[in-house]
Amino acid sequence: MTFLVARNGEIVASWESDAEINDLETDGFDLSSIMVSAVEKTGYRGKNVGMVIQHPLLTQQLISTPPAKGRDLEIYLERQVDQLKVTEESVSIAWLETQPIKTSKGLVLCLFPKLLQEKLIESCRLAKLHLIVLVPPTALLVDAVAELDMREEQIAAFAARVGISTTIVVGRRSGNVFLARSLRCNWNDSPERFESELNRSAIFMRQQFGLDIDCVWLAGPGSEAQSLRMLPEAALPIRVCPTELSAQYLGAQLLKLDPECSANLIDREQRDAPKRRLFVRISGGVIGLLLALSLLIAVLIEYQLHSETRTLAILQPKAAKLEEQKATLERKFKDLNEYKEITTLLLEKRLPPVPGWLLSHITEVLPEELVITKVEVNRVDMLTQVGASAVPPEGIWRARVEGQGIPSGKVAPADVKAAFKHFSEALESGPFHMQITSATKHYAPRSIEGWIYTDGAPVDKSYQFFIEGVMEGSTVR
């Protein structure tokens, strides 16, 4: 087993172990310890690992498939593996696309026991590494065919010794692949079997594609000696590849390989495991941080709520007291507004003293034959807004004067009647210029004596005299 370390696309360190990958299925084989030693010897500081595996249990088979892609192709290949009964064990599947087989799409199906694959993955994990690429040598030797010195249209069988096994790839320089297979023998140990398998590949090529192999190229340890053995009886030209097929060459080819290619036996779930673990760690950290922040916020909110509750308990009595003070102030403010209105009315809107003036005037002009029992004076324009714009500043006043006539031994009722007429004329011609609108009629339905006292008592109270009139305050002189 050879271990290589690459940095920036170049091989910078290597280490070889005496262990054989063929011992992977044995119980005593501890690959993780070997990989830990490889990491120490090479000074590798990374995590990702790619492997080129040549194992007896790695099988490859040419099949034809419908023109399917993606998951549909994977499902079809899984069914084909079950139908072919290649092995009873669960296997990992990879494939190389080939030239069409007659009218169908061609694939070289690569099968490797899943149990051994999981052992490789687990060994890498124990060594704190992550396996992302696991490919057979055939996936890397396609580019080697493209580097051969031959014509574009020629078909070559490229046979390369890889360890104790042999890998055969049949194709053109253009990169077109027809066949790829691995042999459990090599020309040093079993030259006759190697030549027999090479002839079988040529026959199979003719049967499946209807084409013949034009030349054979050998690469790897002992290739020159094998070419000399085969030349005397070979029906095809035998040539030796000038490229040294070393572990460094395979490692350089592995660096060029895309992990997403179909020849990779490691599925996407395993390849993306570090990303998922990183995502889980980051998500866990974010969730933990959010949880911590949530708890902190909850504690702050609880503290704030407790503080606000305590403050509210302190402020509630104060608020009740302030409400009482507010109600008291509102009442005082209302009373103050009322006082202010009364003051304004008294100081700025004070009415003229017309009632007193009228009463004083009545005392001057009232004859002694009459007695006043009631005087009413009202400002008319304060009761209605009709015609308010034409009202003088002193206003319009309505007055009603009621009374009785009192004859004496020397005064006859006719004199009382004359006194009533004189009093009415005095109101009309006086300083108030009262416009009498209604008064006791001189010729009432009953005798006017009805409102004149006789022997100290009125004859008929309903006929007490009255005078009603209207006057303007501006007329008062």
Coordinates of C-alpha atoms in Angstrom, one line a residue:
M1 CA 0.0 0.0 0.0
T2 CA 1.3 3.4 -1.0
F3 CA 0.2 6.6 0.7
L4 CA 0.7 10.0 -1.1
V5 CA 0.1 13.5 0.2
A6 CA -0.7 16.3 -2.3
R7 CA -0.7 20.0 -1.8
N8 CA -1.9 22.5 -4.4
G9 CA -2.3 19.8 -6.9
E10 CA 1.2 18.3 -6.5
I11 CA 2.5 15.3 -4.7
V12 CA 4.7 16.5 -1.9
A13 CA 5.2 13.3 0.3
S14 CA 4.8 9.6 0.1
W15 CA 5.1 6.5 2.3
E16 CA 4.8 2.8 1.6
S17 CA 3.5 0.1 3.8
D18 CA 4.1 -3.6 3.6
A19 CA 0.4 -4.3 4.2
E20 CA -1.7 -5.5 1.3
I21 CA -5.1 -4.2 0.6
N22 CA -6.2 -7.7 -0.2
D23 CA -6.0 -8.5 3.5
L24 CA -8.8 -5.9 4.1
E25 CA -11.4 -8.7 4.7
T26 CA -9.3 -10.5 7.3
D27 CA -10.2 -9.9 11.0
G28 CA -6.7 -9.1 12.1
F29 CA -6.1 -6.4 9.5
D30 CA -6.0 -3.0 11.3
L31 CA -6.2 -0.4 8.5
S32 CA -6.8 2.5 10.8
S33 CA -3.4 2.0 12.6
I34 CA -1.7 1.9 9.2
M35 CA -3.4 5.1 8.2
V36 CA -2.4 6.8 11.4
S37 CA 1.2 5.8 10.7
A38 CA 0.9 7.1 7.2
V39 CA -0.4 10.5 8.5
E40 CA 2.6 10.7 10.9
K41 CA 5.1 9.7 8.3
T42 CA 3.9 12.0 5.6
G43 CA 3.0 15.0 7.9
Y44 CA -0.5 15.2 6.4
R45 CA -2.7 17.9 8.0
G46 CA -5.8 17.5 6.0
K47 CA -8.9 15.4 6.5
N48 CA -10.1 14.2 3.1
V49 CA -8.8 11.0 1.6
G50 CA -9.0 9.5 -1.9
M51 CA -8.2 5.8 -2.7
V52 CA -7.4 3.8 -5.8
I53 CA -8.3 0.2 -5.0
Q54 CA -7.5 -2.9 -6.8
H55 CA -9.0 -5.8 -4.9
P56 CA -10.0 -9.3 -5.9
L57 CA -13.6 -8.7 -4.9
L58 CA -13.8 -5.6 -7.1
T59 CA -15.7 -6.8 -10.2
Q60 CA -16.4 -5.0 -13.5
Q61 CA -18.9 -5.9 -16.1
L62 CA -20.1 -4.4 -19.4
I63 CA -23.8 -4.0 -19.7
S64 CA -26.2 -2.1 -22.0
T65 CA -28.7 0.4 -20.5
P66 CA -31.6 2.5 -21.7
P67 CA -30.9 6.3 -22.1
A68 CA -31.7 7.1 -18.5
K69 CA -29.9 9.6 -16.2
G70 CA -29.6 10.5 -12.6
R71 CA -31.7 8.6 -10.1
D72 CA -33.6 6.7 -12.8
L73 CA -30.3 5.2 -14.0
E74 CA -29.2 4.3 -10.5
I75 CA -32.5 2.5 -9.9
Y76 CA -32.1 0.6 -13.2
L77 CA -28.6 -0.5 -12.3
E78 CA -29.6 -1.7 -8.8
R79 CA -32.3 -3.9 -10.5
Q80 CA -29.7 -5.2 -13.0
V81 CA -27.3 -6.1 -10.2
D82 CA -30.1 -8.1 -8.5
Q83 CA -31.0 -9.8 -11.8
L84 CA -27.4 -10.6 -12.7
K85 CA -26.8 -12.3 -9.3
V86 CA -23.2 -11.2 -9.3
T87 CA -23.1 -11.6 -5.6
E88 CA -25.4 -12.3 -2.7
E89 CA -23.8 -9.5 -0.6
S90 CA -24.8 -5.9 -0.7
V91 CA -22.6 -4.0 -3.1
S92 CA -21.7 -0.4 -3.9
I93 CA -22.2 0.6 -7.5
A94 CA -20.2 2.8 -9.8
W95 CA -19.8 2.9 -13.6
L96 CA -17.9 4.2 -16.6
E97 CA -19.7 5.2 -19.7
T98 CA -18.6 3.4 -22.9
Q99 CA -19.4 3.6 -26.6
P100 CA -22.9 2.5 -27.5
I101 CA -23.4 -1.3 -27.6
K102 CA -25.3 -1.6 -30.9
T103 CA -28.2 0.7 -30.3
S104 CA -28.1 0.9 -26.5
K105 CA -26.1 2.9 -24.0
G106 CA -23.0 1.1 -22.7
L107 CA -21.7 1.1 -19.2
V108 CA -18.8 -0.7 -17.4
L109 CA -20.5 -1.6 -14.1
C110 CA -18.1 -1.5 -11.1
L111 CA -19.2 -3.5 -8.0
F112 CA -17.5 -3.6 -4.6
P113 CA -18.8 -5.2 -1.4
K114 CA -20.4 -2.6 0.8
L115 CA -19.2 -4.3 3.9
L116 CA -15.6 -3.7 2.8
Q117 CA -16.4 -0.2 1.7
E118 CA -17.8 0.6 5.2
K119 CA -14.7 -0.9 6.7
L120 CA -12.6 1.5 4.7
I121 CA -14.8 4.4 5.7
E122 CA -14.7 3.4 9.4
S123 CA -10.9 2.9 9.3
C124 CA -10.5 6.5 7.9
R125 CA -12.9 7.8 10.6
L126 CA -10.8 6.1 13.4
A127 CA -7.7 7.8 11.9
K128 CA -9.7 11.1 12.0
L129 CA -9.8 11.2 8.2
H130 CA -12.8 11.3 5.8
L131 CA -13.0 9.1 2.7
I132 CA -14.5 11.0 -0.2
V133 CA -13.2 9.1 -3.3
L134 CA -12.9 5.3 -3.9
V135 CA -12.3 4.3 -7.6
P136 CA -10.9 1.3 -9.5
P137 CA -7.7 1.9 -11.6
T138 CA -9.8 1.7 -14.8
A139 CA -11.3 5.1 -13.9
L140 CA -7.8 6.6 -14.0
L141 CA -6.3 4.8 -17.0
V142 CA -8.7 6.3 -19.5
D143 CA -6.6 9.4 -19.7
A144 CA -3.5 7.2 -20.1
V145 CA -5.0 5.8 -23.3
A146 CA -5.5 9.3 -24.6
E147 CA -1.7 9.9 -24.2
L148 CA -0.6 6.9 -26.3
D149 CA 1.3 7.5 -29.5
M150 CA -1.2 6.2 -32.1
R151 CA -3.6 7.5 -34.7
E152 CA -7.0 8.8 -33.7
E153 CA -9.0 6.1 -35.4
Q154 CA -7.0 3.3 -33.9
I155 CA -8.4 1.1 -31.1
A156 CA -5.8 0.1 -28.5
A157 CA -5.9 -2.4 -25.7
F158 CA -4.0 -0.8 -22.8
A159 CA -2.9 -3.3 -20.2
A160 CA -1.3 -2.0 -17.0
R161 CA 0.1 -3.9 -14.1
V162 CA -1.2 -2.4 -10.9
G163 CA 0.2 -4.2 -7.9
I164 CA -0.3 -8.0 -8.3
S165 CA -3.3 -7.4 -10.7
T166 CA -3.7 -6.2 -14.3
T167 CA -6.1 -3.6 -15.6
I168 CA -7.2 -3.6 -19.2
V169 CA -8.8 -0.6 -20.9
V170 CA -9.8 -0.7 -24.6
G171 CA -10.3 2.7 -26.3
R172 CA -9.2 5.4 -28.6
R173 CA -7.0 8.5 -28.1
S174 CA -10.2 10.6 -28.3
G175 CA -11.2 9.2 -24.9
N176 CA -13.8 6.9 -26.3
V177 CA -13.9 3.7 -24.1
F178 CA -15.2 0.4 -25.2
L179 CA -14.1 -2.0 -22.5
A180 CA -12.5 -1.9 -19.0
R181 CA -11.8 -4.8 -16.8
S182 CA -9.5 -6.0 -14.0
L183 CA -7.6 -9.3 -14.0
R184 CA -6.6 -11.2 -10.8
C185 CA -3.3 -12.1 -12.5
N186 CA -0.3 -10.4 -14.0
W187 CA 2.2 -11.3 -16.8
N188 CA 5.0 -12.0 -14.4
D189 CA 3.2 -14.6 -12.4
S190 CA 0.8 -16.0 -15.1
P191 CA 1.9 -14.8 -18.6
E192 CA -0.2 -17.5 -20.3
R193 CA -3.4 -16.5 -18.4
F194 CA -2.7 -12.9 -19.2
E195 CA -2.4 -13.6 -22.9
S196 CA -5.6 -15.7 -22.8
E197 CA -7.5 -12.9 -21.1
L198 CA -6.2 -10.4 -23.6
N199 CA -7.5 -12.6 -26.5
R200 CA -10.8 -13.0 -24.7
S201 CA -11.1 -9.2 -24.6
A202 CA -10.4 -8.9 -28.3
I203 CA -13.1 -11.5 -29.1
F204 CA -15.6 -9.8 -26.7
M205 CA -14.8 -6.5 -28.4
R206 CA -15.7 -8.0 -31.8
Q207 CA -18.9 -9.5 -30.5
Q208 CA -20.3 -6.5 -28.7
F209 CA -19.1 -3.6 -30.9
G210 CA -18.1 -5.3 -34.2
L211 CA -14.7 -3.7 -34.0
D212 CA -11.2 -5.1 -33.8
I213 CA -8.3 -4.1 -31.6
D214 CA -5.5 -2.5 -33.7
C215 CA -2.6 -2.7 -31.1
V216 CA -1.7 -3.6 -27.6
W217 CA 0.1 -1.4 -25.1
L218 CA 1.8 -2.6 -22.0
A219 CA 2.6 -0.5 -18.9
G220 CA 4.0 -1.3 -15.5
P221 CA 6.7 -3.4 -14.0
G222 CA 7.9 -6.2 -16.4
S223 CA 6.1 -4.7 -19.4
E224 CA 9.2 -4.8 -21.7
A225 CA 10.0 -8.4 -20.9
Q226 CA 6.4 -9.4 -21.5
S227 CA 6.3 -7.6 -24.9
L228 CA 9.4 -9.5 -26.0
R229 CA 7.7 -12.8 -25.0
M230 CA 4.6 -11.9 -26.9
L231 CA 6.1 -10.5 -30.1
P232 CA 7.1 -13.7 -31.9
E233 CA 3.6 -15.1 -31.9
A234 CA 1.5 -11.9 -31.5
A235 CA -1.1 -11.2 -34.2
L236 CA -1.2 -7.5 -33.1
P237 CA 1.5 -5.0 -32.7
I238 CA 2.9 -5.0 -29.1
R239 CA 4.2 -1.8 -27.7
V240 CA 5.5 -0.5 -24.3
C241 CA 4.0 2.7 -22.8
P242 CA 6.7 5.2 -22.1
T243 CA 4.8 6.6 -19.2
E244 CA 5.9 5.1 -15.9
L245 CA 2.8 3.7 -14.3
S246 CA 3.8 4.4 -10.7
A247 CA 1.8 5.2 -7.6
Q248 CA 2.7 8.9 -8.1
Y249 CA 1.1 8.8 -11.6
L250 CA -2.1 7.2 -10.3
G251 CA -2.1 9.8 -7.5
A252 CA -1.7 12.6 -10.0
Q253 CA -4.6 11.2 -12.0
L254 CA -6.7 10.8 -8.9
L255 CA -6.2 14.5 -8.1
K256 CA -7.8 15.4 -11.5
L257 CA -10.8 13.2 -10.8
D258 CA -14.1 14.9 -9.8
P259 CA -15.6 13.3 -6.7
E260 CA -19.0 13.7 -8.3
C261 CA -18.1 11.4 -11.2
S262 CA -20.0 8.2 -11.7
A263 CA -16.9 6.0 -11.2
N264 CA -16.7 7.0 -7.5
L265 CA -17.9 4.2 -5.3
I266 CA -18.5 6.6 -2.4
D267 CA -22.1 7.9 -2.5
R268 CA -23.1 11.6 -2.0
E269 CA -24.3 11.0 1.5
Q270 CA -20.9 9.8 2.6
R271 CA -19.1 12.6 0.7
D272 CA -21.2 15.3 2.3
A273 CA -21.0 13.9 5.8
P274 CA -18.4 16.4 7.0
K275 CA -20.6 19.3 5.6
R276 CA -23.6 17.8 7.4
R277 CA -21.7 17.4 10.7
L278 CA -20.4 21.0 10.3
F279 CA -23.9 22.2 9.6
V280 CA -25.2 20.3 12.6
R281 CA -22.5 21.8 14.8
I282 CA -23.1 25.3 13.5
S283 CA -26.9 24.8 13.8
G284 CA -26.5 23.4 17.3
G285 CA -24.3 26.3 18.3
V286 CA -26.8 28.8 16.8
I287 CA -29.7 27.0 18.5
G288 CA -27.8 27.0 21.8
L289 CA -27.0 30.6 21.4
L290 CA -30.6 31.4 20.5
L291 CA -31.7 29.3 23.5
A292 CA -29.3 31.2 25.8
L293 CA -30.5 34.5 24.4
S294 CA -34.1 33.4 24.8
L295 CA -33.5 32.5 28.4
L296 CA -31.7 35.7 29.1
I297 CA -34.5 37.7 27.5
A298 CA -37.0 35.7 29.5
V299 CA -35.1 36.5 32.7
L300 CA -34.9 40.2 31.8
I301 CA -38.6 40.3 30.9
E302 CA -39.5 38.5 34.2
Y303 CA -37.3 40.9 36.1
Q304 CA -38.8 43.9 34.3
L305 CA -42.3 42.5 34.9
H306 CA -41.6 42.1 38.6
S307 CA -40.1 45.6 38.7
E308 CA -43.1 47.1 36.9
T309 CA -45.5 45.2 39.1
R310 CA -43.8 46.6 42.2
T311 CA -43.7 50.1 40.8
L312 CA -47.4 49.8 39.9
A313 CA -48.2 48.7 43.4
I314 CA -46.4 51.8 44.7
L315 CA -48.1 54.1 42.1
Q316 CA -51.6 52.9 42.5
P317 CA -52.3 54.7 45.8
K318 CA -50.6 57.8 44.4
A319 CA -52.8 57.5 41.3
A320 CA -56.0 57.3 43.4
K321 CA -54.9 60.3 45.4
L322 CA -54.2 62.2 42.2
E323 CA -57.6 61.3 40.8
E324 CA -59.2 62.7 43.9
Q325 CA -57.1 65.9 43.6
K326 CA -58.0 66.0 39.9
A327 CA -61.7 65.8 40.8
T328 CA -61.4 68.5 43.4
L329 CA -59.5 70.7 41.0
E330 CA -62.1 70.2 38.3
R331 CA -64.9 71.2 40.7
K332 CA -62.9 74.3 41.8
F333 CA -62.2 75.1 38.1
K334 CA -65.9 74.8 37.3
D335 CA -66.8 77.1 40.2
L336 CA -64.1 79.5 39.2
N337 CA -65.5 79.6 35.6
E338 CA -68.9 80.3 37.1
Y339 CA -67.5 83.1 39.2
K340 CA -65.6 84.4 36.3
E341 CA -68.8 84.5 34.2
I342 CA -70.7 86.2 36.9
T343 CA -67.9 88.7 37.4
T344 CA -67.8 89.3 33.6
L345 CA -71.5 89.8 33.6
L346 CA -71.3 92.2 36.5
L347 CA -68.3 94.2 35.3
E348 CA -68.4 94.0 31.5
K349 CA -72.1 93.2 30.7
R350 CA -73.8 95.1 33.5
L351 CA -77.3 96.0 32.7
P352 CA -78.6 99.6 33.0
P353 CA -80.7 100.2 36.2
V354 CA -83.9 100.7 34.2
P355 CA -86.2 99.0 36.7
G356 CA -85.0 101.3 39.5
W357 CA -85.3 104.4 37.3
L358 CA -88.8 103.4 36.3
L359 CA -89.8 102.7 39.9
S360 CA -88.4 106.1 40.9
H361 CA -90.3 107.8 38.1
I362 CA -93.6 106.0 39.1
T363 CA -93.3 107.4 42.6
E364 CA -93.0 110.9 41.2
V365 CA -96.0 110.7 38.8
L366 CA -98.3 108.4 40.6
P367 CA -101.5 110.3 41.7
E368 CA -102.7 109.8 45.3
E369 CA -105.9 108.3 44.1
L370 CA -104.0 105.2 42.8
V371 CA -102.1 102.5 44.6
I372 CA -99.4 100.4 42.9
T373 CA -99.5 96.7 43.8
K374 CA -97.0 95.2 41.4
V375 CA -94.3 96.4 39.0
E376 CA -92.5 94.0 36.5
V377 CA -89.7 95.2 34.3
N378 CA -88.0 92.7 31.8
R379 CA -85.4 93.2 29.2
V380 CA -86.9 91.8 26.1
D381 CA -83.8 91.3 23.9
M382 CA -82.3 89.1 26.6
L383 CA -85.1 86.6 26.0
T384 CA -85.0 86.4 22.2
Q385 CA -82.4 86.8 19.5
V386 CA -84.9 88.1 17.0
G387 CA -83.7 91.5 15.8
A388 CA -80.8 91.4 18.2
S389 CA -78.5 93.2 15.7
A390 CA -80.8 96.2 15.7
V391 CA -81.2 96.4 19.5
P392 CA -79.5 99.4 21.2
P393 CA -76.8 98.8 23.8
E394 CA -79.2 99.7 26.6
G395 CA -81.7 97.1 25.3
I396 CA -85.5 97.0 25.0
W397 CA -87.6 96.7 28.1
R398 CA -91.2 95.6 28.8
A399 CA -92.9 96.9 31.9
R400 CA -96.2 96.0 33.5
V401 CA -97.7 98.1 36.3
E402 CA -100.7 96.9 38.3
G403 CA -102.7 98.6 41.0
Q404 CA -106.1 99.8 42.4
G405 CA -107.9 103.0 42.7
I406 CA -108.8 104.2 46.2
P407 CA -111.4 106.9 46.5
S408 CA -111.7 108.9 49.6
G409 CA -114.5 110.9 51.1
K410 CA -113.4 113.9 49.1
V411 CA -112.5 112.0 45.9
A412 CA -115.2 110.6 43.7
P413 CA -114.7 107.5 41.4
A414 CA -114.6 109.8 38.4
D415 CA -111.6 111.5 39.9
V416 CA -109.9 108.1 40.3
K417 CA -110.6 107.4 36.6
A418 CA -109.1 110.8 35.7
A419 CA -106.0 110.0 37.9
F420 CA -105.6 106.7 36.0
K421 CA -105.6 108.6 32.7
H422 CA -103.2 111.1 34.0
F423 CA -100.8 108.4 35.2
S424 CA -100.9 106.6 31.8
E425 CA -100.1 109.9 29.9
A426 CA -97.2 110.5 32.4
L427 CA -95.7 107.2 31.5
E428 CA -96.0 107.9 27.8
S429 CA -94.7 111.4 27.9
G430 CA -92.1 110.8 30.6
P431 CA -88.4 110.2 30.2
F432 CA -89.0 106.5 29.3
H433 CA -91.4 107.3 26.5
M434 CA -93.3 104.0 27.2
Q435 CA -95.3 102.8 24.3
I436 CA -98.4 101.4 26.0
T437 CA -99.4 98.2 24.3
S438 CA -102.2 97.2 26.7
A439 CA -104.0 98.7 29.6
T440 CA -107.3 98.6 31.5
K441 CA -109.9 100.0 29.1
H442 CA -111.8 103.1 30.1
Y443 CA -115.0 101.5 29.0
A444 CA -114.7 98.0 30.4
P445 CA -117.6 95.6 30.3
R446 CA -118.3 96.5 33.8
S447 CA -118.1 99.8 35.5
I448 CA -114.6 101.1 36.1
E449 CA -115.6 101.3 39.7
G450 CA -115.0 97.6 39.8
W451 CA -111.3 98.2 40.3
I452 CA -111.8 101.1 42.8
Y453 CA -111.8 100.3 46.5
T454 CA -115.0 100.9 48.4
D455 CA -114.9 101.1 52.1
G456 CA -111.3 99.8 52.0
A457 CA -111.9 96.7 49.9
P458 CA -111.9 96.2 46.1
V459 CA -115.2 95.5 44.5
D460 CA -113.7 93.1 42.0
K461 CA -110.1 92.1 42.0
S462 CA -110.3 90.9 38.5
Y463 CA -110.7 94.5 37.5
Q464 CA -107.7 95.9 39.1
F465 CA -106.0 98.2 36.6
F466 CA -102.8 97.4 34.7
I467 CA -100.6 99.1 32.2
E468 CA -98.2 97.2 29.8
G469 CA -95.8 98.9 27.5
V470 CA -92.4 98.8 25.8
M471 CA -89.5 101.2 26.2
E472 CA -86.0 101.6 25.0
G473 CA -83.2 102.1 27.4
S474 CA -81.7 104.7 25.1
T475 CA -84.7 106.8 25.6
V476 CA -84.1 107.2 29.3
R477 CA -83.0 110.7 29.9

